[in-house]
């Protein structure tokens, strides 16, 4: 059974960099069949795709966040990471990692982790 | 980006009711639409793809329809476990975009 688990600090100061990791079990992030991505949801609001990567090394970002986002991969640990720089209160959200195919819909999700941006 | 507009934003219904939720895209998306169910404190759960194809294990009381820009999720007879927020999402083009959600509440 595929499982995804987000981890990282729950509190980040304004202007600093948010860093999260998604650890995948029950499947390989090196699979040629799937992409792995990040989605966020501000408290009480809707969902926003942040970006994704493919095992070949390609990364894809939402243009609305592209200048501040980096997704990286550690295949030896079967995990991938998200960095969002220069955060503000508007970046306060539950962050989810998820799997998708080349059709960008998300069939497996992590449980999500709340990141609050506050001094 | 393709904008997705759901309606209504919330509705009240009783167990056994038939419920429909609408999702409208700002341009045609050729049935590249999925629906998710989200319960409080949980991740979204994938229900349907291709506008009308049920994911394995999803009860048949859920169905999807539509074409072009307009799509509908129908729950034929609400059960207590169906009270949740439902989101549509287009995958016709990147970035994938989500509707604002429809909260189905108990009347």
PDB file of C-alpha atoms in Angstrom:
ATOM      1  CA  UNK A   1       0.000   0.000   0.000  1.00  0.00           C
ATOM      2  CA  UNK A   2       1.471   3.311  -1.087  1.00  0.00           C
ATOM      3  CA  UNK A   3       1.910   5.827   1.703  1.00  0.00           C
ATOM      4  CA  UNK A   4       3.204   9.384   1.689  1.00  0.00           C
ATOM      5  CA  UNK A   5       4.221  11.272   4.815  1.00  0.00           C
ATOM      6  CA  UNK A   6       5.095  14.937   5.060  1.00  0.00           C
ATOM      7  CA  UNK A   7       7.516  16.196   7.677  1.00  0.00           C
ATOM      8  CA  UNK A   8       9.112  19.481   8.623  1.00  0.00           C
ATOM      9  CA  UNK A   9       8.829  22.495  10.916  1.00  0.00           C
ATOM     10  CA  UNK A  10       5.341  23.647  11.764  1.00  0.00           C
ATOM     11  CA  UNK A  11       6.400  27.248  12.320  1.00  0.00           C
ATOM     12  CA  UNK A  12       8.477  29.434  10.032  1.00  0.00           C
ATOM     13  CA  UNK A  13       9.360  33.103  10.463  1.00  0.00           C
ATOM     14  CA  UNK A  14       8.435  35.650   7.808  1.00  0.00           C
ATOM     15  CA  UNK A  15      11.091  36.132   5.105  1.00  0.00           C
ATOM     16  CA  UNK A  16      12.658  32.753   5.891  1.00  0.00           C
ATOM     17  CA  UNK A  17      12.528  29.533   3.872  1.00  0.00           C
ATOM     18  CA  UNK A  18       9.927  26.844   4.420  1.00  0.00           C
ATOM     19  CA  UNK A  19      11.331  23.320   4.032  1.00  0.00           C
ATOM     20  CA  UNK A  20       9.312  20.117   3.937  1.00  0.00           C
ATOM     21  CA  UNK A  21      10.048  16.511   3.044  1.00  0.00           C
ATOM     22  CA  UNK A  22       7.724  13.825   1.731  1.00  0.00           C
ATOM     23  CA  UNK A  23       8.775  10.258   2.450  1.00  0.00           C
ATOM     24  CA  UNK A  24       7.230   7.606   0.229  1.00  0.00           C
ATOM     25  CA  UNK A  25       6.752   4.000   1.285  1.00  0.00           C
ATOM     26  CA  UNK A  26       5.212   1.100  -0.603  1.00  0.00           C
ATOM     27  CA  UNK A  27       6.391   2.471  -3.927  1.00  0.00           C
ATOM     28  CA  UNK A  28       9.387   4.041  -5.631  1.00  0.00           C
ATOM     29  CA  UNK A  29       9.682   7.708  -6.567  1.00  0.00           C
ATOM     30  CA  UNK A  30      11.970   6.491  -9.361  1.00  0.00           C
ATOM     31  CA  UNK A  31       9.039   4.852 -11.133  1.00  0.00           C
ATOM     32  CA  UNK A  32       8.638   5.987 -14.730  1.00  0.00           C
ATOM     33  CA  UNK A  33       4.862   5.803 -14.353  1.00  0.00           C
ATOM     34  CA  UNK A  34       4.372   8.577 -11.848  1.00  0.00           C
ATOM     35  CA  UNK A  35       5.036  12.169 -10.951  1.00  0.00           C
ATOM     36  CA  UNK A  36       5.255  13.432  -7.377  1.00  0.00           C
ATOM     37  CA  UNK A  37       3.959  16.790  -6.334  1.00  0.00           C
ATOM     38  CA  UNK A  38       3.077  19.318  -3.664  1.00  0.00           C
ATOM     39  CA  UNK A  39      -0.309  20.946  -3.088  1.00  0.00           C
ATOM     40  CA  UNK A  40      -1.254  23.416  -0.377  1.00  0.00           C
ATOM     41  CA  UNK A  41      -4.450  24.537   1.295  1.00  0.00           C
ATOM     42  CA  UNK A  42      -4.718  27.682   3.418  1.00  0.00           C
ATOM     43  CA  UNK A  43      -6.874  27.106   6.508  1.00  0.00           C
ATOM     44  CA  UNK A  44     -10.531  27.037   5.522  1.00  0.00           C
ATOM     45  CA  UNK A  45      -9.745  27.648   1.853  1.00  0.00           C
ATOM     46  CA  UNK A  46      -9.239  25.783  -1.406  1.00  0.00           C
ATOM     47  CA  UNK A  47      -6.387  23.829  -2.949  1.00  0.00           C
ATOM     48  CA  UNK A  48      -3.424  25.107  -4.943  1.00  0.00           C
ATOM     49  CA  UNK A  49      -0.907  23.019  -6.862  1.00  0.00           C
ATOM     50  CA  UNK A  50       2.648  24.112  -6.070  1.00  0.00           C
ATOM     51  CA  UNK A  51       4.771  21.914  -8.304  1.00  0.00           C
ATOM     52  CA  UNK A  52       5.842  18.399  -9.261  1.00  0.00           C
ATOM     53  CA  UNK A  53       8.822  16.390 -10.358  1.00  0.00           C
ATOM     54  CA  UNK A  54       9.368  13.372 -12.601  1.00  0.00           C
ATOM     55  CA  UNK A  55      11.980  10.690 -12.026  1.00  0.00           C
ATOM     56  CA  UNK A  56      13.951  11.879 -15.050  1.00  0.00           C
ATOM     57  CA  UNK A  57      14.826  14.985 -13.074  1.00  0.00           C
ATOM     58  CA  UNK A  58      12.314  17.325 -14.668  1.00  0.00           C
ATOM     59  CA  UNK A  59      10.491  19.723 -12.401  1.00  0.00           C
ATOM     60  CA  UNK A  60       7.289  21.646 -13.041  1.00  0.00           C
ATOM     61  CA  UNK A  61       6.127  24.622 -11.040  1.00  0.00           C
ATOM     62  CA  UNK A  62       3.013  26.719 -10.754  1.00  0.00           C
ATOM     63  CA  UNK A  63       3.920  30.032 -12.400  1.00  0.00           C
ATOM     64  CA  UNK A  64       2.311  31.837  -9.463  1.00  0.00           C
ATOM     65  CA  UNK A  65       4.989  30.443  -7.123  1.00  0.00           C
ATOM     66  CA  UNK A  66       7.812  29.508  -9.470  1.00  0.00           C
ATOM     67  CA  UNK A  67      10.211  32.252  -8.404  1.00  0.00           C
ATOM     68  CA  UNK A  68      10.143  31.063  -4.775  1.00  0.00           C
ATOM     69  CA  UNK A  69       9.789  27.268  -5.038  1.00  0.00           C
ATOM     70  CA  UNK A  70      12.303  24.465  -5.422  1.00  0.00           C
ATOM     71  CA  UNK A  71      11.513  20.761  -5.469  1.00  0.00           C
ATOM     72  CA  UNK A  72      14.371  18.326  -5.041  1.00  0.00           C
ATOM     73  CA  UNK A  73      14.674  14.561  -4.819  1.00  0.00           C
ATOM     74  CA  UNK A  74      16.718  12.017  -2.882  1.00  0.00           C
ATOM     75  CA  UNK A  75      16.112   8.684  -4.561  1.00  0.00           C
ATOM     76  CA  UNK A  76      18.368   6.858  -2.079  1.00  0.00           C
ATOM     77  CA  UNK A  77      15.953   7.802   0.698  1.00  0.00           C
ATOM     78  CA  UNK A  78      12.854   7.586  -1.516  1.00  0.00           C
ATOM     79  CA  UNK A  79      11.835  11.087  -0.547  1.00  0.00           C
ATOM     80  CA  UNK A  80      11.392  14.468  -2.149  1.00  0.00           C
ATOM     81  CA  UNK A  81      11.490  17.921  -0.696  1.00  0.00           C
ATOM     82  CA  UNK A  82       9.915  21.342  -1.066  1.00  0.00           C
ATOM     83  CA  UNK A  83      11.467  24.703  -0.350  1.00  0.00           C
ATOM     84  CA  UNK A  84       9.527  27.952  -0.454  1.00  0.00           C
ATOM     85  CA  UNK A  85      11.640  31.041   0.051  1.00  0.00           C
ATOM     86  CA  UNK A  86      10.770  34.491   1.401  1.00  0.00           C
ATOM     87  CA  UNK A  87       7.598  33.288   3.079  1.00  0.00           C
ATOM     88  CA  UNK A  88       4.837  35.558   4.328  1.00  0.00           C
ATOM     89  CA  UNK A  89       1.659  34.950   6.296  1.00  0.00           C
ATOM     90  CA  UNK A  90      -0.031  34.147   2.981  1.00  0.00           C
ATOM     91  CA  UNK A  91       2.042  30.969   2.808  1.00  0.00           C
ATOM     92  CA  UNK A  92       0.417  29.625   5.965  1.00  0.00           C
ATOM     93  CA  UNK A  93      -1.242  26.426   4.777  1.00  0.00           C
ATOM     94  CA  UNK A  94      -1.587  22.715   5.127  1.00  0.00           C
ATOM     95  CA  UNK A  95       0.968  21.297   2.714  1.00  0.00           C
ATOM     96  CA  UNK A  96       0.270  17.963   1.060  1.00  0.00           C
ATOM     97  CA  UNK A  97       2.474  15.735  -1.035  1.00  0.00           C
ATOM     98  CA  UNK A  98       0.758  13.558  -3.615  1.00  0.00           C
ATOM     99  CA  UNK A  99       1.261  11.258  -6.584  1.00  0.00           C
ATOM    100  CA  UNK A 100      -0.029  11.734 -10.114  1.00  0.00           C
ATOM    101  CA  UNK A 101       0.529  10.457 -13.621  1.00  0.00           C
ATOM    102  CA  UNK A 102       1.196  12.594 -16.668  1.00  0.00           C
ATOM    103  CA  UNK A 103      -2.472  13.443 -16.244  1.00  0.00           C
ATOM    104  CA  UNK A 104      -2.215  15.907 -13.458  1.00  0.00           C
ATOM    105  CA  UNK A 105      -4.717  14.495 -11.019  1.00  0.00           C
ATOM    106  CA  UNK A 106      -3.717  13.235  -7.607  1.00  0.00           C
ATOM    107  CA  UNK A 107      -4.602   9.694  -6.634  1.00  0.00           C
ATOM    108  CA  UNK A 108      -2.549   9.234  -3.453  1.00  0.00           C
ATOM    109  CA  UNK A 109      -2.044  11.966  -0.864  1.00  0.00           C
ATOM    110  CA  UNK A 110      -0.102  12.359   2.325  1.00  0.00           C
ATOM    111  CA  UNK A 111      -1.994  13.330   5.456  1.00  0.00           C
ATOM    112  CA  UNK A 112      -0.782  16.912   5.216  1.00  0.00           C
ATOM    113  CA  UNK A 113       1.213  19.110   7.548  1.00  0.00           C
ATOM    114  CA  UNK A 114       0.281  22.582   8.765  1.00  0.00           C
ATOM    115  CA  UNK A 115       2.943  25.228   8.346  1.00  0.00           C
ATOM    116  CA  UNK A 116       2.322  28.553  10.037  1.00  0.00           C
ATOM    117  CA  UNK A 117       4.305  31.631   9.069  1.00  0.00           C
ATOM    118  CA  UNK A 118       4.593  33.899  12.070  1.00  0.00           C
ATOM    119  CA  UNK A 119       7.221  35.742  14.045  1.00  0.00           C
TER     120      UNK A 119
ATOM    121  CA  UNK B   1      -4.754  29.496 -15.996  1.00  0.00           C
ATOM    122  CA  UNK B   2      -8.152  27.799 -16.276  1.00  0.00           C
ATOM    123  CA  UNK B   3     -10.520  29.035 -13.602  1.00  0.00           C
ATOM    124  CA  UNK B   4     -12.854  26.493 -12.001  1.00  0.00           C
ATOM    125  CA  UNK B   5     -16.078  27.713 -10.414  1.00  0.00           C
ATOM    126  CA  UNK B   6     -18.158  25.440  -8.225  1.00  0.00           C
ATOM    127  CA  UNK B   7     -21.738  25.950  -7.185  1.00  0.00           C
ATOM    128  CA  UNK B   8     -23.212  26.058  -4.722  1.00  0.00           C
ATOM    129  CA  UNK B   9     -20.470  26.829  -2.213  1.00  0.00           C
ATOM    130  CA  UNK B  10     -22.491  24.983   0.395  1.00  0.00           C
ATOM    131  CA  UNK B  11     -25.728  23.057   0.671  1.00  0.00           C
ATOM    132  CA  UNK B  12     -27.799  21.419   3.362  1.00  0.00           C
ATOM    133  CA  UNK B  13     -29.311  18.032   2.722  1.00  0.00           C
ATOM    134  CA  UNK B  14     -30.730  15.042   4.525  1.00  0.00           C
ATOM    135  CA  UNK B  15     -29.682  11.413   4.523  1.00  0.00           C
ATOM    136  CA  UNK B  16     -31.264   9.798   1.468  1.00  0.00           C
ATOM    137  CA  UNK B  17     -31.391  12.996  -0.593  1.00  0.00           C
ATOM    138  CA  UNK B  18     -30.085  13.239  -4.132  1.00  0.00           C
ATOM    139  CA  UNK B  19     -27.472  15.962  -4.374  1.00  0.00           C
ATOM    140  CA  UNK B  20     -25.806  17.591  -7.368  1.00  0.00           C
ATOM    141  CA  UNK B  21     -22.772  19.867  -7.433  1.00  0.00           C
ATOM    142  CA  UNK B  22     -21.755  21.856 -10.489  1.00  0.00           C
ATOM    143  CA  UNK B  23     -18.306  22.808 -11.702  1.00  0.00           C
ATOM    144  CA  UNK B  24     -17.746  25.261 -14.562  1.00  0.00           C
ATOM    145  CA  UNK B  25     -14.430  25.782 -16.308  1.00  0.00           C
ATOM    146  CA  UNK B  26     -13.392  29.096 -17.844  1.00  0.00           C
ATOM    147  CA  UNK B  27     -12.707  27.242 -21.112  1.00  0.00           C
ATOM    148  CA  UNK B  28     -13.420  23.808 -22.516  1.00  0.00           C
ATOM    149  CA  UNK B  29     -11.502  21.023 -20.754  1.00  0.00           C
ATOM    150  CA  UNK B  30     -12.541  17.961 -22.784  1.00  0.00           C
ATOM    151  CA  UNK B  31     -13.687  15.909 -19.781  1.00  0.00           C
ATOM    152  CA  UNK B  32     -10.292  16.314 -18.072  1.00  0.00           C
ATOM    153  CA  UNK B  33     -11.939  16.707 -14.710  1.00  0.00           C
ATOM    154  CA  UNK B  34     -11.680  14.945 -11.383  1.00  0.00           C
ATOM    155  CA  UNK B  35     -13.683  15.149  -8.186  1.00  0.00           C
ATOM    156  CA  UNK B  36     -12.337  14.835  -4.645  1.00  0.00           C
ATOM    157  CA  UNK B  37     -14.039  14.450  -1.286  1.00  0.00           C
ATOM    158  CA  UNK B  38     -12.422  16.038   1.757  1.00  0.00           C
ATOM    159  CA  UNK B  39     -13.397  15.554   5.375  1.00  0.00           C
ATOM    160  CA  UNK B  40     -12.213  17.885   8.155  1.00  0.00           C
ATOM    161  CA  UNK B  41      -8.573  17.406   9.014  1.00  0.00           C
ATOM    162  CA  UNK B  42      -8.041  14.885   6.232  1.00  0.00           C
ATOM    163  CA  UNK B  43      -6.454  14.893   2.807  1.00  0.00           C
ATOM    164  CA  UNK B  44      -8.701  14.958  -0.235  1.00  0.00           C
ATOM    165  CA  UNK B  45      -9.847  11.575  -1.469  1.00  0.00           C
ATOM    166  CA  UNK B  46      -9.916  10.940  -5.208  1.00  0.00           C
ATOM    167  CA  UNK B  47     -13.419   9.924  -6.391  1.00  0.00           C
ATOM    168  CA  UNK B  48     -13.779  10.222 -10.158  1.00  0.00           C
ATOM    169  CA  UNK B  49     -11.620  11.054 -13.175  1.00  0.00           C
ATOM    170  CA  UNK B  50     -12.369  11.735 -16.808  1.00  0.00           C
ATOM    171  CA  UNK B  51     -15.477  13.536 -15.574  1.00  0.00           C
ATOM    172  CA  UNK B  52     -17.444  10.305 -15.145  1.00  0.00           C
ATOM    173  CA  UNK B  53     -15.122   7.374 -14.357  1.00  0.00           C
ATOM    174  CA  UNK B  54     -15.299   6.081 -10.809  1.00  0.00           C
ATOM    175  CA  UNK B  55     -12.053   5.317  -9.057  1.00  0.00           C
ATOM    176  CA  UNK B  56     -11.850   1.726  -7.864  1.00  0.00           C
ATOM    177  CA  UNK B  57     -13.640   1.262  -4.560  1.00  0.00           C
ATOM    178  CA  UNK B  58     -15.772   4.392  -4.793  1.00  0.00           C
ATOM    179  CA  UNK B  59     -19.463   3.615  -4.197  1.00  0.00           C
ATOM    180  CA  UNK B  60     -21.750   3.662  -7.212  1.00  0.00           C
ATOM    181  CA  UNK B  61     -24.024   6.275  -5.603  1.00  0.00           C
ATOM    182  CA  UNK B  62     -21.395   8.774  -6.824  1.00  0.00           C
ATOM    183  CA  UNK B  63     -21.562   9.678 -10.495  1.00  0.00           C
ATOM    184  CA  UNK B  64     -20.171  12.361 -12.745  1.00  0.00           C
ATOM    185  CA  UNK B  65     -21.347  13.890 -15.974  1.00  0.00           C
ATOM    186  CA  UNK B  66     -20.811  16.825 -18.247  1.00  0.00           C
ATOM    187  CA  UNK B  67     -18.859  18.051 -21.214  1.00  0.00           C
ATOM    188  CA  UNK B  68     -17.157  21.141 -22.536  1.00  0.00           C
ATOM    189  CA  UNK B  69     -17.082  23.626 -19.698  1.00  0.00           C
ATOM    190  CA  UNK B  70     -19.855  22.304 -17.428  1.00  0.00           C
ATOM    191  CA  UNK B  71     -19.641  19.273 -15.164  1.00  0.00           C
ATOM    192  CA  UNK B  72     -21.731  17.758 -12.385  1.00  0.00           C
ATOM    193  CA  UNK B  73     -21.095  15.447  -9.465  1.00  0.00           C
ATOM    194  CA  UNK B  74     -24.211  13.650  -8.255  1.00  0.00           C
ATOM    195  CA  UNK B  75     -24.693  11.631  -5.107  1.00  0.00           C
ATOM    196  CA  UNK B  76     -27.823   9.576  -5.678  1.00  0.00           C
ATOM    197  CA  UNK B  77     -28.731   8.946  -2.037  1.00  0.00           C
ATOM    198  CA  UNK B  78     -26.722  10.654   0.672  1.00  0.00           C
ATOM    199  CA  UNK B  79     -25.294   8.555   3.452  1.00  0.00           C
ATOM    200  CA  UNK B  80     -23.971   9.987   6.738  1.00  0.00           C
ATOM    201  CA  UNK B  81     -20.371   9.440   5.606  1.00  0.00           C
ATOM    202  CA  UNK B  82     -20.932  11.616   2.518  1.00  0.00           C
ATOM    203  CA  UNK B  83     -21.153  14.854   4.478  1.00  0.00           C
ATOM    204  CA  UNK B  84     -17.920  16.533   3.454  1.00  0.00           C
ATOM    205  CA  UNK B  85     -16.482  19.167   1.131  1.00  0.00           C
ATOM    206  CA  UNK B  86     -16.182  18.297  -2.548  1.00  0.00           C
ATOM    207  CA  UNK B  87     -13.675  19.797  -4.969  1.00  0.00           C
ATOM    208  CA  UNK B  88     -13.398  19.600  -8.715  1.00  0.00           C
ATOM    209  CA  UNK B  89     -10.046  19.926 -10.495  1.00  0.00           C
ATOM    210  CA  UNK B  90      -9.158  20.259 -14.165  1.00  0.00           C
ATOM    211  CA  UNK B  91      -6.134  18.525 -15.623  1.00  0.00           C
ATOM    212  CA  UNK B  92      -6.600  19.675 -19.203  1.00  0.00           C
ATOM    213  CA  UNK B  93      -3.695  22.078 -18.895  1.00  0.00           C
ATOM    214  CA  UNK B  94      -1.045  23.056 -16.416  1.00  0.00           C
ATOM    215  CA  UNK B  95      -1.205  24.440 -13.861  1.00  0.00           C
ATOM    216  CA  UNK B  96      -3.925  22.071 -12.684  1.00  0.00           C
ATOM    217  CA  UNK B  97      -6.551  24.159 -10.924  1.00  0.00           C
ATOM    218  CA  UNK B  98      -9.225  23.423  -8.365  1.00  0.00           C
ATOM    219  CA  UNK B  99     -12.705  24.688  -7.751  1.00  0.00           C
ATOM    220  CA  UNK B 100     -13.425  26.536  -4.543  1.00  0.00           C
ATOM    221  CA  UNK B 101     -15.247  23.604  -2.980  1.00  0.00           C
ATOM    222  CA  UNK B 102     -18.818  22.704  -2.053  1.00  0.00           C
ATOM    223  CA  UNK B 103     -19.564  21.878   1.545  1.00  0.00           C
ATOM    224  CA  UNK B 104     -22.362  19.336   1.950  1.00  0.00           C
ATOM    225  CA  UNK B 105     -23.870  19.735   5.394  1.00  0.00           C
ATOM    226  CA  UNK B 106     -26.527  17.887   7.318  1.00  0.00           C
ATOM    227  CA  UNK B 107     -29.933  19.548   7.281  1.00  0.00           C
TER     228      UNK B 107
END
